[in-house]
Amino acid sequence: MKNLIFSLYLLICLWIIGGLTAIFRSCSEVYNMIFIHNTNDNLTIPICILLIKISINSIVTFYLFKFSRVINKLNLENFLSKKNGKSFRTIGRVFLYYSFIRLFINVIEISLGENYQKLTEYNGKGVIEGVVTLLITSLFLLIISKIIDQGYNFKQENDLTI
Amino acid sequence: MSIVVNLNTVLAERNLKSKDLAEMIGITEANLSILKSGKAKAIRFSTLEAICKALDCQPADILAYEKE
């Protein structure tokens, strides 16, 4: 069990690094658009989309960081606690909302056409697969949080049986 | 909960302290306190039997149903 948790912790750390890289990349794209690009294109929409991407990536990275701390300090002897249930539920909801927002942004990016895609070096490959994977992960996390909550209630009942 | 535990009354009638009863029936004082305060979710037959034996009473003397 400890090995599994450690592996999960490492993967979450990698995910956080990936999130920070994505934020940095989006920031540099915004910088390039504002200060380097000399085109006459209207840059308002691409910049808005990039800013939304930076915001949601920041939120997800923040919650992943919080979740990694929970995973790191996980007490296996008292796994069925309210705190664990809450953190699993929170991260599940964050992933769920993130995947829907990511899907929505992807639809907008596709609808903006080739000009936008060239401007932002947009590559939509794998976005749908990523969103579906994240959706499945989020649903699993939400189910696990329900199981933890139910287990906590049973444990409470058992502890209060004299 | 509508089940009331009248353990305090029975203990007072027999001039016994919670500590003594806890020792007699083999449970901790903390658990006896949970039982007396009505916070307990359930009571085992073995515990009930031990209490009745120690206090020489019937389960109905300890537990009562009150309409909410």
Short mmCIF file of C-alpha atoms in Angstrom, two decimals:
data_model
loop_
_atom_site.label_atom_id
_atom_site.label_comp_id
_atom_site.label_asym_id
_atom_site.label_seq_id
_atom_site.Cartn_x
_atom_site.Cartn_y
_atom_site.Cartn_z
CA MET A 1 0.00 0.00 0.00
CA LYS A 2 2.83 2.40 0.89
CA ASN A 3 4.51 1.76 -2.48
CA LEU A 4 1.24 2.48 -4.30
CA ILE A 5 0.77 5.74 -2.42
CA PHE A 6 4.37 6.74 -3.06
CA SER A 7 3.92 6.03 -6.80
CA LEU A 8 0.74 8.11 -6.82
CA TYR A 9 2.56 10.92 -5.00
CA LEU A 10 5.36 10.87 -7.59
CA LEU A 11 2.85 10.95 -10.47
CA ILE A 12 1.02 13.88 -8.89
CA CYS A 13 4.34 15.70 -8.48
CA LEU A 14 5.05 15.10 -12.18
CA TRP A 15 1.55 16.38 -12.98
CA ILE A 16 2.25 19.53 -10.95
CA ILE A 17 5.48 20.08 -12.88
CA GLY A 18 3.53 19.57 -16.13
CA GLY A 19 0.92 22.09 -14.96
CA LEU A 20 3.59 24.66 -14.09
CA THR A 21 5.22 24.11 -17.50
CA ALA A 22 1.85 24.64 -19.22
CA ILE A 23 1.32 27.88 -17.26
CA PHE A 24 4.80 29.09 -18.19
CA ARG A 25 4.25 28.19 -21.87
CA SER A 26 0.91 30.03 -21.95
CA CYS A 27 2.50 33.07 -20.29
CA SER A 28 5.29 33.13 -22.86
CA GLU A 29 2.71 32.86 -25.66
CA VAL A 30 0.84 35.86 -24.24
CA TYR A 31 4.13 37.76 -24.02
CA ASN A 32 4.98 36.88 -27.61
CA MET A 33 1.57 38.00 -28.84
CA ILE A 34 1.69 41.32 -27.03
CA PHE A 35 5.32 42.33 -27.54
CA ILE A 36 6.79 40.34 -30.42
CA HIS A 37 4.01 39.68 -32.99
CA ASN A 38 3.74 42.45 -35.57
CA THR A 39 0.65 41.17 -37.34
CA ASN A 40 -2.51 43.11 -37.88
CA ASP A 41 -4.62 40.27 -36.52
CA ASN A 42 -7.04 40.91 -33.70
CA LEU A 43 -5.31 39.36 -30.71
CA THR A 44 -8.04 39.96 -28.12
CA ILE A 45 -9.70 36.54 -28.36
CA PRO A 46 -6.47 34.48 -28.43
CA ILE A 47 -5.12 36.42 -25.45
CA CYS A 48 -8.42 35.95 -23.57
CA ILE A 49 -8.32 32.20 -24.24
CA LEU A 50 -4.71 31.98 -23.09
CA LEU A 51 -5.52 33.93 -19.93
CA ILE A 52 -8.42 31.55 -19.19
CA LYS A 53 -6.04 28.62 -19.77
CA ILE A 54 -3.49 30.14 -17.38
CA SER A 55 -6.19 30.67 -14.74
CA ILE A 56 -7.63 27.16 -14.89
CA ASN A 57 -4.17 25.58 -15.05
CA SER A 58 -3.18 27.60 -11.98
CA ILE A 59 -6.29 26.49 -10.08
CA VAL A 60 -5.80 22.83 -11.02
CA THR A 61 -2.09 22.97 -10.11
CA PHE A 62 -2.93 24.57 -6.77
CA TYR A 63 -5.46 21.84 -5.92
CA LEU A 64 -3.04 19.16 -7.14
CA PHE A 65 -0.44 20.60 -4.80
CA LYS A 66 -2.93 20.44 -1.90
CA PHE A 67 -3.89 16.87 -2.88
CA SER A 68 -0.23 15.82 -3.06
CA ARG A 69 0.23 17.03 0.52
CA VAL A 70 -2.81 14.98 1.60
CA ILE A 71 -1.44 11.90 -0.20
CA ASN A 72 1.99 12.44 1.36
CA LYS A 73 0.58 12.63 4.89
CA LEU A 74 -1.99 9.87 4.40
CA ASN A 75 -2.50 7.95 7.62
CA LEU A 76 -3.15 4.35 6.60
CA GLU A 77 -4.33 3.37 10.08
CA ASN A 78 -7.09 5.95 9.92
CA PHE A 79 -7.82 6.10 6.19
CA LEU A 80 -11.57 6.41 6.68
CA SER A 81 -11.65 9.98 7.90
CA LYS A 82 -13.77 12.98 6.98
CA LYS A 83 -10.66 14.91 5.90
CA ASN A 84 -9.62 12.24 3.37
CA GLY A 85 -13.15 12.04 1.98
CA LYS A 86 -13.26 15.81 1.58
CA SER A 87 -9.89 16.04 -0.20
CA PHE A 88 -10.78 13.22 -2.62
CA ARG A 89 -14.15 14.89 -3.33
CA THR A 90 -12.51 18.30 -3.90
CA ILE A 91 -9.90 17.01 -6.33
CA GLY A 92 -12.56 14.93 -8.12
CA ARG A 93 -14.75 18.00 -8.58
CA VAL A 94 -11.77 20.10 -9.73
CA PHE A 95 -10.90 17.50 -12.38
CA LEU A 96 -14.55 17.27 -13.45
CA TYR A 97 -14.93 21.04 -13.90
CA TYR A 98 -11.48 21.31 -15.48
CA SER A 99 -12.25 18.64 -18.07
CA PHE A 100 -15.51 20.38 -19.05
CA ILE A 101 -13.84 23.80 -19.27
CA ARG A 102 -10.96 22.28 -21.28
CA LEU A 103 -13.47 20.70 -23.68
CA PHE A 104 -15.31 24.01 -24.02
CA ILE A 105 -12.05 25.90 -24.74
CA ASN A 106 -11.06 23.25 -27.28
CA VAL A 107 -14.37 23.70 -29.13
CA ILE A 108 -13.78 27.48 -29.21
CA GLU A 109 -10.20 27.00 -30.43
CA ILE A 110 -11.39 24.75 -33.25
CA SER A 111 -14.14 27.18 -34.21
CA LEU A 112 -11.70 30.12 -34.37
CA GLY A 113 -10.10 28.63 -37.48
CA GLU A 114 -6.60 28.27 -38.90
CA ASN A 115 -5.42 31.84 -38.22
CA TYR A 116 -5.74 31.33 -34.49
CA GLN A 117 -4.26 27.87 -34.66
CA LYS A 118 -1.16 29.18 -36.49
CA LEU A 119 -0.85 32.12 -34.13
CA THR A 120 -0.86 30.06 -30.96
CA GLU A 121 0.77 26.95 -32.42
CA TYR A 122 -2.43 25.18 -31.41
CA ASN A 123 -2.26 21.44 -31.62
CA GLY A 124 -5.60 19.85 -30.79
CA LYS A 125 -4.28 16.29 -31.02
CA GLY A 126 -5.03 14.25 -27.94
CA VAL A 127 -7.20 16.88 -26.24
CA ILE A 128 -10.38 14.78 -26.41
CA GLU A 129 -8.53 11.67 -25.18
CA GLY A 130 -7.06 13.71 -22.32
CA VAL A 131 -10.46 15.11 -21.39
CA VAL A 132 -12.08 11.65 -21.40
CA THR A 133 -9.24 10.23 -19.25
CA LEU A 134 -9.61 13.12 -16.83
CA LEU A 135 -13.40 12.64 -16.72
CA ILE A 136 -12.99 8.96 -15.86
CA THR A 137 -10.36 9.84 -13.21
CA SER A 138 -12.62 12.49 -11.69
CA LEU A 139 -15.59 10.10 -11.54
CA PHE A 140 -13.40 7.45 -9.88
CA LEU A 141 -12.19 10.02 -7.34
CA LEU A 142 -15.78 11.07 -6.59
CA ILE A 143 -16.82 7.42 -6.15
CA ILE A 144 -13.83 6.81 -3.84
CA SER A 145 -14.77 9.89 -1.80
CA LYS A 146 -18.31 8.49 -1.39
CA ILE A 147 -16.86 5.14 -0.28
CA ILE A 148 -14.60 6.91 2.25
CA ASP A 149 -17.57 8.93 3.59
CA GLN A 150 -19.69 5.78 3.92
CA GLY A 151 -16.79 3.92 5.56
CA TYR A 152 -16.34 6.80 7.99
CA ASN A 153 -20.03 6.60 8.97
CA PHE A 154 -19.78 2.82 9.50
CA LYS A 155 -16.60 3.28 11.54
CA GLN A 156 -18.27 5.97 13.63
CA GLU A 157 -21.22 3.66 14.25
CA ASN A 158 -18.89 0.82 15.18
CA ASP A 159 -16.87 3.03 17.54
CA LEU A 160 -20.05 4.17 19.26
CA THR A 161 -21.29 0.64 19.83
CA ILE A 162 -20.67 -0.09 23.50
CA MET B 1 -32.64 9.63 19.89
CA SER B 2 -35.90 8.37 21.44
CA ILE B 3 -34.18 5.61 23.43
CA VAL B 4 -33.16 7.02 26.82
CA VAL B 5 -30.48 5.47 29.03
CA ASN B 6 -31.40 5.70 32.72
CA LEU B 7 -28.11 4.40 33.99
CA ASN B 8 -27.51 7.40 36.26
CA THR B 9 -30.75 6.78 38.15
CA VAL B 10 -30.01 3.08 38.65
CA LEU B 11 -26.47 3.87 39.77
CA ALA B 12 -27.75 6.46 42.26
CA GLU B 13 -30.27 3.98 43.66
CA ARG B 14 -27.46 1.50 44.29
CA ASN B 15 -24.97 4.11 45.54
CA LEU B 16 -22.48 3.12 42.89
CA LYS B 17 -20.03 5.26 40.94
CA SER B 18 -19.49 5.08 37.20
CA LYS B 19 -15.89 4.10 37.78
CA ASP B 20 -16.94 1.09 39.85
CA LEU B 21 -19.49 -0.04 37.29
CA ALA B 22 -16.98 0.35 34.45
CA GLU B 23 -14.55 -1.88 36.36
CA MET B 24 -17.28 -4.42 37.15
CA ILE B 25 -18.45 -4.83 33.57
CA GLY B 26 -15.05 -4.46 31.95
CA ILE B 27 -15.47 -1.39 29.79
CA THR B 28 -13.66 1.93 29.91
CA GLU B 29 -15.05 4.91 31.77
CA ALA B 30 -15.06 6.85 28.49
CA ASN B 31 -17.33 4.25 26.87
CA LEU B 32 -19.61 4.22 29.91
CA SER B 33 -19.81 7.99 29.69
CA ILE B 34 -20.81 7.73 25.99
CA LEU B 35 -23.50 5.24 27.00
CA LYS B 36 -24.80 7.43 29.83
CA SER B 37 -24.87 10.60 27.74
CA GLY B 38 -26.97 8.91 25.05
CA LYS B 39 -24.31 9.39 22.36
CA ALA B 40 -23.95 5.64 21.81
CA LYS B 41 -25.33 4.34 18.51
CA ALA B 42 -25.82 0.79 19.75
CA ILE B 43 -25.28 -1.47 22.74
CA ARG B 44 -24.09 -5.05 22.59
CA PHE B 45 -26.19 -7.75 24.31
CA SER B 46 -23.04 -8.82 26.16
CA THR B 47 -22.59 -5.30 27.60
CA LEU B 48 -26.27 -5.09 28.52
CA GLU B 49 -26.08 -8.49 30.16
CA ALA B 50 -22.98 -7.44 32.15
CA ILE B 51 -24.69 -4.21 33.31
CA CYS B 52 -27.85 -6.07 34.35
CA LYS B 53 -25.77 -8.66 36.19
CA ALA B 54 -23.67 -6.02 37.97
CA LEU B 55 -26.63 -3.85 38.94
CA ASP B 56 -29.06 -6.71 39.50
CA CYS B 57 -31.71 -5.16 37.30
CA GLN B 58 -33.67 -5.71 34.09
CA PRO B 59 -32.81 -4.12 30.71
CA ALA B 60 -36.03 -2.12 30.97
CA ASP B 61 -34.68 -0.44 34.12
CA ILE B 62 -31.78 0.95 32.12
CA LEU B 63 -33.36 1.59 28.74
CA ALA B 64 -36.62 3.37 28.05
CA TYR B 65 -38.44 4.55 24.95
CA GLU B 66 -39.65 8.14 24.88
CA LYS B 67 -41.75 9.64 22.10
CA GLU B 68 -40.00 12.58 20.43
#
